[in-house]
CSV table of C-alpha atoms and ligand atoms in Angstrom, one decimal:
chain,number,residue,atom,x,y,z
A,273,MET,CA,27.0,-17.8,9.7
A,274,THR,CA,27.1,-18.3,6.3
A,275,THR,CA,25.3,-16.7,3.8
A,276,GLN,CA,23.3,-19.1,1.6
A,277,LEU,CA,22.5,-18.2,-2.2
A,278,HIS,CA,19.2,-19.1,-3.1
A,279,ASP,CA,18.7,-20.7,-6.1
A,280,THR,CA,17.1,-18.4,-8.2
A,281,PRO,CA,16.9,-18.4,-12.2
A,282,ALA,CA,20.1,-16.3,-12.1
A,283,ALA,CA,22.1,-19.0,-10.2
A,284,ARG,CA,20.4,-22.3,-12.1
A,285,ASN,CA,21.4,-20.4,-15.7
A,286,PRO,CA,24.3,-17.8,-15.8
A,287,ASP,CA,24.9,-18.6,-19.0
A,288,GLN,CA,21.8,-18.2,-21.2
A,289,ARG,CA,19.3,-16.2,-18.5
A,290,ARG,CA,17.2,-13.5,-18.8
A,291,THR,CA,17.2,-10.7,-16.9
A,292,THR,CA,16.4,-11.4,-13.6
A,293,ALA,CA,14.7,-9.0,-10.6
A,294,ILE,CA,14.8,-8.5,-7.1
A,295,VAL,CA,10.8,-7.6,-6.1
A,296,VAL,CA,11.4,-6.1,-2.0
A,297,GLY,CA,7.0,-6.8,-0.8
A,298,ALA,CA,4.0,-8.5,-1.9
A,299,SER,CA,1.4,-5.9,-1.6
A,300,LEU,CA,-0.2,-4.4,-4.4
A,301,ALA,CA,2.7,-2.1,-5.5
A,302,GLY,CA,4.8,-5.6,-5.5
A,303,LEU,CA,2.5,-8.2,-7.6
A,304,MET,CA,1.8,-5.1,-9.9
A,305,THR,CA,5.3,-4.4,-10.3
A,306,GLY,CA,6.5,-8.3,-10.8
A,307,LEU,CA,3.8,-8.6,-13.5
A,308,ALA,CA,5.0,-5.9,-14.9
A,309,LEU,CA,9.0,-6.8,-15.7
A,310,SER,CA,7.6,-10.3,-16.0
A,311,ARG,CA,5.1,-9.1,-19.4
A,312,ALA,CA,8.4,-7.3,-20.3
A,313,GLY,CA,10.5,-10.4,-20.5
A,314,VAL,CA,11.6,-10.5,-17.1
A,315,ASP,CA,11.7,-13.2,-14.6
A,316,VAL,CA,10.8,-12.6,-11.5
A,317,THR,CA,11.6,-13.4,-7.5
A,318,ILE,CA,9.3,-11.1,-5.2
A,319,LEU,CA,9.9,-11.7,-1.3
A,320,GLU,CA,6.7,-11.1,1.4
A,321,ARG,CA,7.7,-10.9,4.8
A,322,SER,CA,4.6,-11.8,5.7
A,323,GLY,CA,1.9,-14.5,5.0
A,324,ALA,CA,-0.2,-15.4,2.1
A,325,VAL,CA,-2.3,-11.4,2.8
A,326,PRO,CA,0.1,-9.4,4.3
A,327,ARG,CA,-2.7,-6.6,5.0
A,328,THR,CA,-5.9,-6.3,5.2
A,329,GLY,CA,-6.8,-2.7,3.9
A,330,ALA,CA,-10.8,-1.6,3.4
A,331,ALA,CA,-11.8,0.4,1.0
A,332,LEU,CA,-9.3,1.6,-1.5
A,333,GLY,CA,-10.4,4.8,-3.9
A,334,GLY,CA,-8.7,5.8,-7.7
A,335,VAL,CA,-9.3,2.0,-9.3
A,336,ASP,CA,-8.4,2.4,-12.5
A,337,GLU,CA,-10.1,-0.5,-13.6
A,338,SER,CA,-8.8,-0.3,-17.7
A,339,LEU,CA,-5.2,-0.2,-15.9
A,340,LEU,CA,-5.9,-3.1,-13.7
A,341,GLU,CA,-6.9,-5.0,-16.8
A,342,ARG,CA,-3.6,-4.1,-18.2
A,343,ILE,CA,-1.5,-5.0,-15.6
A,344,THR,CA,-2.9,-8.5,-14.6
A,345,GLY,CA,-3.3,-9.4,-18.8
A,346,ARG,CA,-7.3,-10.5,-17.5
A,347,LYS,CA,-10.3,-9.1,-18.4
A,348,LEU,CA,-12.6,-9.0,-15.3
A,349,SER,CA,-14.4,-12.3,-14.2
A,350,LYS,CA,-18.4,-11.6,-14.3
A,351,THR,CA,-18.6,-11.2,-10.3
A,352,ASP,CA,-16.3,-8.4,-11.1
A,353,SER,CA,-17.9,-6.6,-13.5
A,354,THR,CA,-21.1,-7.0,-11.7
A,355,ALA,CA,-19.8,-5.6,-8.4
A,356,LEU,CA,-17.9,-2.7,-10.1
A,357,ARG,CA,-21.2,-2.1,-12.1
A,358,SER,CA,-23.2,0.1,-8.9
A,359,VAL,CA,-20.2,0.4,-6.9
A,360,ALA,CA,-19.5,4.4,-6.2
A,361,SER,CA,-17.0,4.8,-9.5
A,362,GLY,CA,-13.3,3.4,-9.2
A,363,VAL,CA,-14.1,2.7,-5.8
A,364,GLN,CA,-13.3,-1.7,-4.9
A,365,THR,CA,-12.6,-3.9,-1.2
A,366,TRP,CA,-9.0,-3.7,-1.2
A,367,SER,CA,-8.6,-7.5,-0.9
A,368,ALA,CA,-10.4,-8.0,-4.3
A,369,VAL,CA,-7.9,-6.0,-5.7
A,370,HIS,CA,-4.9,-7.7,-3.6
A,371,ALA,CA,-6.8,-11.0,-4.4
A,372,ARG,CA,-7.3,-10.6,-8.3
A,373,LEU,CA,-3.2,-9.9,-8.6
A,374,ARG,CA,-2.9,-12.6,-6.9
A,375,THR,CA,-4.2,-15.1,-9.0
A,376,ALA,CA,-2.4,-13.4,-12.0
A,377,VAL,CA,1.0,-13.3,-9.6
A,378,ALA,CA,0.4,-17.3,-9.3
A,379,ALA,CA,-1.0,-18.0,-12.8
A,380,ASP,CA,2.6,-16.5,-13.7
A,381,PRO,CA,5.6,-19.2,-14.8
A,382,HIS,CA,8.1,-16.1,-14.6
A,383,ILE,CA,7.5,-14.8,-11.1
A,384,THR,CA,7.8,-16.4,-7.9
A,385,LEU,CA,6.9,-15.7,-4.4
A,386,HIS,CA,8.2,-15.8,-1.4
A,387,PRO,CA,6.1,-15.9,1.9
A,388,HIS,CA,7.0,-15.1,5.0
A,389,THR,CA,11.0,-14.1,3.8
A,390,SER,CA,11.4,-10.4,5.4
A,391,VAL,CA,14.9,-8.6,3.9
A,392,HIS,CA,17.7,-6.9,6.3
A,393,SER,CA,19.6,-5.7,4.2
A,394,VAL,CA,20.3,-4.5,0.0
A,395,SER,CA,23.5,-4.0,-2.1
A,396,GLN,CA,25.2,-3.9,-5.4
A,397,ASP,CA,27.9,-4.4,-7.4
A,398,ALA,CA,29.1,-3.5,-11.4
A,399,ASP,CA,27.3,-6.1,-12.3
A,400,SER,CA,24.6,-7.1,-10.0
A,401,ALA,CA,22.4,-6.2,-6.8
A,402,TRP,CA,21.3,-8.5,-3.7
A,403,VAL,CA,18.9,-8.5,-1.0
A,404,ILE,CA,19.6,-10.5,2.4
A,405,THR,CA,17.1,-11.9,4.6
A,406,TRP,CA,16.9,-12.0,9.0
A,407,ASP,CA,17.6,-15.9,8.0
A,408,ASN,CA,21.2,-15.5,6.0
A,409,MET,CA,19.9,-16.0,2.3
A,410,THR,CA,20.9,-14.1,-0.2
A,411,PHE,CA,18.8,-13.7,-3.7
A,412,ARG,CA,21.0,-12.1,-6.5
A,413,GLY,CA,19.4,-10.1,-9.2
A,414,ASP,CA,20.0,-7.7,-12.7
A,415,VAL,CA,18.5,-5.2,-10.3
A,416,VAL,CA,16.6,-5.0,-7.2
A,417,ILE,CA,13.1,-3.0,-6.7
A,418,GLY,CA,11.3,-2.3,-3.7
A,419,ALA,CA,8.4,-2.3,-3.0
A,420,ASP,CA,8.1,-2.9,1.0
A,421,GLY,CA,6.3,0.4,1.7
A,422,HIS,CA,6.6,3.9,3.8
A,423,ARG,CA,9.1,2.2,6.1
A,424,SER,CA,11.5,0.7,3.6
A,425,VAL,CA,14.8,-1.0,3.5
A,426,VAL,CA,15.4,-0.3,0.3
A,427,ARG,CA,15.1,3.1,0.2
A,428,ASN,CA,18.1,3.2,2.9
A,429,SER,CA,19.8,1.9,0.2
A,430,VAL,CA,19.0,4.1,-2.7
A,431,SER,CA,18.1,7.4,-0.9
A,432,PRO,CA,20.5,6.7,3.0
A,433,GLU,CA,20.5,11.0,3.3
A,434,LYS,CA,16.6,11.0,3.4
A,435,PRO,CA,15.3,7.6,4.6
A,436,ASP,CA,12.9,8.0,6.4
A,437,ALA,CA,8.9,9.0,5.7
A,438,THR,CA,7.4,11.3,8.4
A,439,PHE,CA,4.6,11.5,10.7
A,440,ALA,CA,1.4,14.0,8.8
A,441,GLY,CA,0.8,14.9,12.6
A,442,TYR,CA,-3.4,13.0,11.8
A,443,VAL,CA,-4.4,9.3,12.7
A,444,ILE,CA,-7.3,7.5,10.4
A,445,TRP,CA,-9.7,5.1,12.4
A,446,LEU,CA,-10.5,2.0,9.7
A,447,GLY,CA,-13.2,0.1,9.2
A,448,LEU,CA,-15.6,-1.9,7.1
A,449,THR,CA,-18.8,-3.7,8.6
A,450,ASP,CA,-21.2,-6.6,6.4
A,451,GLU,CA,-25.0,-5.2,5.8
A,452,ALA,CA,-26.1,-8.0,7.4
A,453,ALA,CA,-24.5,-6.0,10.7
A,454,LEU,CA,-25.9,-3.0,10.8
A,455,ALA,CA,-30.2,-2.5,12.1
A,456,SER,CA,-32.4,-1.0,8.4
A,457,SER,CA,-30.8,2.4,8.4
A,458,GLY,CA,-32.4,4.1,5.4
A,459,ARG,CA,-31.2,4.1,2.1
A,460,TRP,CA,-28.0,2.3,0.5
A,461,PRO,CA,-25.4,5.4,-0.2
A,462,ARG,CA,-24.9,5.3,-3.9
A,463,ASP,CA,-21.0,7.0,-3.6
A,464,VAL,CA,-18.7,7.6,-1.3
A,465,ALA,CA,-19.7,9.7,1.6
A,466,PHE,CA,-16.9,12.9,2.3
A,467,LEU,CA,-17.9,14.3,5.8
A,468,SER,CA,-16.7,17.1,8.0
A,469,GLY,CA,-17.1,17.8,11.8
A,470,ILE,CA,-15.0,20.5,13.4
A,471,ASP,CA,-12.1,18.4,13.7
A,472,ASP,CA,-12.9,15.2,11.8
A,473,TYR,CA,-13.2,14.3,8.5
A,474,LEU,CA,-15.0,11.0,7.7
A,475,LEU,CA,-15.1,9.2,4.3
A,476,GLY,CA,-17.5,6.5,3.8
A,477,TYR,CA,-17.5,3.9,0.6
A,478,PRO,CA,-20.1,1.6,-0.2
A,479,LEU,CA,-18.3,-2.2,-0.8
A,480,PRO,CA,-19.4,-4.6,-3.0
A,481,GLY,CA,-19.6,-8.5,-0.4
A,482,HIS,CA,-16.8,-10.7,0.2
A,483,ASP,CA,-17.8,-12.7,-2.6
A,484,GLY,CA,-18.2,-9.3,-5.0
A,485,SER,CA,-21.8,-9.7,-4.8
A,486,LEU,CA,-23.9,-6.7,-4.6
A,487,ALA,CA,-27.1,-8.1,-3.6
A,488,PRO,CA,-29.1,-6.2,-0.8
A,489,GLY,CA,-28.4,-7.7,2.6
A,490,SER,CA,-25.2,-8.8,1.6
A,491,ARG,CA,-23.1,-5.6,0.7
A,492,GLN,CA,-20.3,-4.0,3.3
A,493,LEU,CA,-19.6,-0.6,4.5
A,494,GLY,CA,-16.0,0.9,4.9
A,495,TRP,CA,-15.0,3.8,6.4
A,496,ALA,CA,-12.1,6.4,7.1
A,497,TRP,CA,-12.5,8.6,9.9
A,498,TYR,CA,-9.2,11.3,9.7
A,499,ASP,CA,-8.6,12.4,13.8
A,500,SER,CA,-5.7,14.9,14.7
A,501,SER,CA,-6.3,15.0,18.3
A,502,ARG,CA,-4.9,11.1,18.9
A,503,ASN,CA,-1.3,12.4,18.7
A,504,ASP,CA,0.0,12.2,22.4
A,505,LEU,CA,-1.6,7.9,22.4
A,506,LEU,CA,0.4,7.7,19.2
A,507,ARG,CA,3.6,8.4,20.8
A,508,GLU,CA,2.7,6.9,24.1
A,509,LYS,CA,2.2,3.6,22.1
A,510,GLY,CA,5.3,3.6,20.2
A,511,SER,CA,3.6,3.8,17.3
A,512,VAL,CA,4.8,6.9,16.8
A,513,VAL,CA,8.4,8.0,17.7
A,514,ARG,CA,9.6,10.8,17.1
A,515,ASN,CA,8.5,12.5,13.6
A,516,VAL,CA,8.5,8.6,12.3
A,517,VAL,CA,5.5,6.6,11.7
A,518,HIS,CA,6.5,3.0,13.2
A,519,HIS,CA,3.7,0.3,13.1
A,520,SER,CA,-1.1,1.0,13.3
A,521,LEU,CA,-2.7,1.1,16.1
A,522,THR,CA,-4.3,-2.6,16.4
A,523,SER,CA,-7.9,-2.4,18.6
A,524,ALA,CA,-5.8,-4.2,21.1
A,525,ASP,CA,-3.7,-1.1,21.8
A,526,ILE,CA,-6.3,1.0,21.9
A,527,PRO,CA,-7.6,1.7,25.7
A,528,GLU,CA,-11.5,1.2,26.2
A,529,ALA,CA,-11.4,5.0,27.3
A,530,THR,CA,-10.8,6.1,23.9
A,531,PHE,CA,-13.0,3.7,22.4
A,532,ARG,CA,-15.8,5.2,24.2
A,533,GLU,CA,-14.6,8.6,23.3
A,534,LEU,CA,-14.8,7.7,19.6
A,535,ALA,CA,-18.5,6.4,20.0
A,536,ASP,CA,-19.6,9.1,21.6
A,537,THR,CA,-18.0,11.0,19.1
A,538,ALA,CA,-19.6,9.2,16.6
A,539,ASN,CA,-22.8,9.2,17.8
A,540,ALA,CA,-22.7,13.2,17.9
A,541,LEU,CA,-21.7,13.9,14.6
A,542,TRP,CA,-21.9,11.1,12.0
A,543,PRO,CA,-25.4,10.8,10.2
A,544,SER,CA,-27.0,7.1,9.4
A,545,PRO,CA,-25.7,4.6,8.2
A,546,TRP,CA,-22.2,5.4,8.6
A,547,ARG,CA,-22.4,6.1,12.3
A,548,GLU,CA,-24.1,2.7,12.6
A,549,ALA,CA,-21.1,0.9,10.7
A,550,ILE,CA,-19.1,3.1,13.3
A,551,LEU,CA,-20.3,1.7,16.7
A,552,ASP,CA,-20.8,-2.1,14.5
A,553,CYS,CA,-16.7,-1.8,14.5
A,554,ILE,CA,-16.0,0.2,17.8
A,555,GLU,CA,-18.4,-3.0,19.5
A,556,ARG,CA,-16.6,-5.8,17.5
A,557,ARG,CA,-12.9,-4.1,18.9
A,558,ALA,CA,-12.8,-4.2,14.6
A,559,VAL,CA,-10.9,-0.9,14.8
A,560,ILE,CA,-7.5,0.4,13.3
A,561,GLY,CA,-5.9,3.2,13.6
A,562,THR,CA,-3.3,4.2,11.0
A,563,PRO,CA,-0.8,7.6,12.0
A,564,ILE,CA,-0.8,8.6,7.8
A,565,ALA,CA,3.0,9.5,7.1
A,566,GLU,CA,4.0,11.8,4.4
A,567,TYR,CA,7.3,11.3,1.7
A,568,VAL,CA,8.5,13.5,-0.9
A,569,PRO,CA,10.9,11.6,-2.7
A,570,ASP,CA,14.9,13.1,-4.2
A,571,LYS,CA,15.3,10.3,-5.5
A,572,LEU,CA,13.7,6.8,-7.1
A,573,VAL,CA,17.2,5.0,-8.4
A,574,ASN,CA,20.4,4.7,-6.9
A,575,GLY,CA,23.1,2.2,-9.9
A,576,ARG,CA,21.2,-1.2,-9.7
A,577,LEU,CA,18.2,-0.2,-7.1
A,578,ALA,CA,15.0,1.3,-7.8
A,579,LEU,CA,11.7,2.0,-5.5
A,580,VAL,CA,8.2,1.9,-6.5
A,581,GLY,CA,4.8,2.4,-4.3
A,582,ASP,CA,5.0,3.5,-1.2
A,583,ALA,CA,8.7,3.1,-1.1
A,584,ALA,CA,9.0,5.8,-3.1
A,585,HIS,CA,6.7,8.2,-2.1
A,586,VAL,CA,3.8,8.3,0.4
A,587,PRO,CA,0.9,11.3,-0.6
A,588,THR,CA,-1.7,11.1,2.1
A,589,PRO,CA,-4.8,9.1,1.3
A,590,MET,CA,-6.6,11.7,1.1
A,591,THR,CA,-5.3,12.3,-2.5
A,592,GLY,CA,-6.9,8.7,-3.6
A,593,SER,CA,-3.8,8.8,-5.5
A,594,GLY,CA,-1.4,6.0,-3.9
A,595,PHE,CA,-2.3,2.9,-5.9
A,596,SER,CA,-3.0,4.8,-9.4
A,597,ALA,CA,0.7,6.2,-9.0
A,598,SER,CA,2.1,2.4,-8.2
A,599,LEU,CA,0.2,1.3,-11.0
A,600,HIS,CA,2.4,4.1,-13.2
A,601,ASP,CA,5.3,3.2,-11.6
A,602,ALA,CA,5.6,-0.8,-12.1
A,603,GLU,CA,4.7,-0.3,-15.8
A,604,ALA,CA,7.4,2.6,-16.5
A,605,VAL,CA,9.7,0.6,-14.2
A,606,ALA,CA,9.5,-2.4,-15.8
A,607,ALA,CA,10.1,-0.8,-19.5
A,608,SER,CA,13.4,0.8,-18.1
A,609,VAL,CA,14.5,-2.9,-16.9
A,610,ALA,CA,13.3,-4.5,-19.9
A,611,ALA,CA,15.4,-1.8,-22.5
A,612,GLY,CA,18.8,-2.2,-20.1
A,613,VAL,CA,18.4,-5.8,-20.6
A,614,ARG,CA,21.8,-7.3,-19.0
A,615,GLY,CA,24.9,-5.5,-17.8
A,616,PRO,CA,26.8,-1.9,-17.2
A,617,ALA,CA,23.0,-0.1,-19.2
A,618,MET,CA,21.2,-0.9,-16.9
A,619,ALA,CA,21.9,1.7,-14.4
A,620,GLN,CA,21.2,4.2,-16.5
A,621,ALA,CA,18.3,2.5,-18.3
A,622,LEU,CA,16.5,2.5,-14.0
A,623,ARG,CA,17.7,6.6,-14.6
A,624,GLY,CA,15.3,6.5,-17.4
A,625,TYR,CA,12.4,5.2,-15.2
A,626,GLU,CA,13.3,8.2,-12.1
A,627,ARG,CA,12.8,10.9,-15.1
A,628,GLN,CA,9.7,9.5,-16.1
A,629,ARG,CA,8.7,9.1,-12.7
A,630,LEU,CA,9.8,11.9,-10.3
A,631,ASN,CA,9.0,15.0,-10.6
A,632,SER,CA,5.4,13.9,-11.1
A,633,VAL,CA,5.4,11.6,-7.8
A,634,ARG,CA,6.5,14.6,-5.7
A,635,SER,CA,4.1,16.9,-7.0
A,636,MET,CA,1.2,14.3,-6.5
A,637,VAL,CA,2.8,14.0,-2.2
A,638,GLN,CA,3.3,17.7,-2.0
A,639,SER,CA,0.0,18.8,-3.1
A,640,GLY,CA,-2.4,16.3,-0.2
A,641,GLN,CA,0.9,17.7,2.2
A,642,GLN,CA,-1.0,21.5,2.4
A,643,PHE,CA,-4.6,19.3,2.9
A,644,SER,CA,-2.7,17.5,6.1
A,645,ARG,CA,-0.4,21.2,7.5
A,646,SER,CA,-4.3,22.8,7.9
A,647,PHE,CA,-6.0,19.6,8.9
A,648,ALA,CA,-3.2,18.4,11.2
A,649,GLY,CA,-2.8,22.3,12.4
A,650,ARG,CA,-6.2,22.8,13.7
A,651,ALA,CA,-5.3,20.6,16.9
A,652,ALA,CA,-2.7,22.3,17.7
B,205,FAD,C1,-5.3,4.2,5.8
B,205,FAD,C2,-5.0,4.5,3.6
B,205,FAD,C3,-5.9,4.7,3.4
B,205,FAD,C4,-5.9,4.3,1.7
B,205,FAD,N1,-6.6,4.8,0.9
B,205,FAD,C5,-6.0,5.1,-0.5
B,205,FAD,C6,-7.4,5.0,-1.9
B,205,FAD,O1,-8.1,5.7,-0.8
B,205,FAD,N2,-6.9,5.3,-3.0
B,205,FAD,C7,-5.1,5.4,-3.3
B,205,FAD,O2,-4.9,4.9,-4.2
B,205,FAD,N3,-4.5,4.3,-2.3
B,205,FAD,C8,-4.8,4.3,-0.4
B,205,FAD,N4,-3.8,4.6,-0.1
B,205,FAD,C9,-2.5,4.5,-1.0
B,205,FAD,C10,-2.8,3.2,-0.9
B,205,FAD,O3,-2.5,1.7,-0.2
B,205,FAD,C11,-0.7,2.8,-1.4
B,205,FAD,O4,-0.1,3.6,-1.8
B,205,FAD,C12,-0.8,1.4,-2.5
B,205,FAD,O5,-0.7,0.2,-1.8
B,205,FAD,C13,0.8,1.1,-2.8
B,205,FAD,O6,1.5,0.3,-1.4
B,205,FAD,P1,3.0,-0.5,-1.9
B,205,FAD,O7,2.0,-1.8,-2.0
B,205,FAD,O8,3.6,0.4,-2.2
B,205,FAD,O9,2.9,-0.5,0.0
B,205,FAD,P2,2.4,-1.3,1.2
B,205,FAD,O10,0.5,-1.9,1.1
B,205,FAD,O11,3.0,-0.7,2.8
B,205,FAD,O12,3.0,-3.3,0.7
B,205,FAD,C14,4.4,-3.1,1.4
B,205,FAD,C15,4.1,-4.5,1.4
B,205,FAD,O13,6.3,-5.1,1.6
B,205,FAD,C16,6.1,-5.8,2.2
B,205,FAD,N5,7.6,-5.7,3.3
B,205,FAD,C17,8.0,-4.9,4.0
B,205,FAD,N6,9.0,-4.2,4.5
B,205,FAD,C18,9.9,-5.6,4.5
B,205,FAD,C19,10.4,-6.2,3.8
B,205,FAD,N7,11.7,-5.9,4.6
B,205,FAD,N8,11.1,-7.6,3.8
B,205,FAD,C20,9.7,-8.5,2.7
B,205,FAD,N9,8.2,-8.0,2.4
B,205,FAD,C21,8.5,-6.4,3.4
B,205,FAD,C22,4.5,-5.5,3.6
B,205,FAD,O14,5.2,-6.9,4.6
B,205,FAD,C23,3.6,-5.4,2.7
B,205,FAD,O15,3.3,-6.3,2.2
B,205,FAD,C24,-4.1,4.4,1.5
B,205,FAD,C25,-3.3,4.2,2.4
B,205,FAD,C26,-4.2,4.1,3.5
B,205,FAD,C27,-2.3,3.6,4.7
């Protein structure tokens, strides 16, 4: 089969073009990197294997609003700022953050986003770097940035000697409930709840409603339940193979007996309103089980290829720092690409990105590993 060269700005204007970047992945890190690169004067093509909204995470802690404003180049809308006033500090719904980044990307004439475009492999030579998709399209640029998450394809080419994130030894059950679905359960939580059982942790997040509203009756509760007793189930379902995380458990993957055990444990362990929120999600079969992976990078860059976000470093969510680390990666890699402009200086400029970020992101992941080892060890 002949590989087709996609009509990127690089292909259209070979002599008069601006620097071009191909970004793989349009989740939070990919969108932020696209915006930062565009701001630095780069033409950006973002490739995303999913559709318009690649993932529906629940809550996101550690969101620095001023950094988010800086990366989107936009002040908060009235709805956003109303929501932020009384939601727990730094906590947002994943979908609200993603929607804001998507809006900023859609309005940017220097960014083209291709949904339903899955990257298969990555290559480079002295003059350019390129990706080939599963449907045999080639996208070529001055650099390729991997923002393709913990199972990154780009990482295979940046760090072939250490390509995989490894299973941290526990799953997080995740759910999101509308306030309207809860029977009146007393006072609405004002801040993030951090609760501990014998072998379990629960993080609970009070969140605005789907439209950003904080009006009583229209809000949401998000929860993340850390459970180290389900590793046999994860392996049986192929969710974890040897020490590599392959996929999350959807509700269809979760056996009825497991739902019943979770409901019994929730009744025994967790106080109101978190118990009711969990039971509502179990009843609706609206629970996802995400096995947690970790990755301490030795490299962030190889020639014209670079990694950002979870492709570069995967900390346990307990650190609450994956999002802000991705944002700092985006800004730092964009500054380096802008410094490299075009030509052989690009690889050297990207090494500046690695020098700036590597030690700090390694420490971030390592700090979370101490928690993971002690938590996963409880069920051993
Ligand atoms: C359960 C959980 C809770 C978390 N909670 C927090 C928190 O409270 N605070 C915090 O700061 N961080 C948290 N994190 C981490 C945070 O969500 C991430 O660090 C951050 O969102 C950056 O993710 P990412 O964009 O790099 O990767 P992902 O969100 O994994 O996105 C990767 C994207 O690349 C696409 N992709 C993958 N492969 C290909 C391919 N071959 N071709 C094309 N596209 C591809 C995927 O479809 C996806 O859209 C949490 C993570 C998890 C799992």
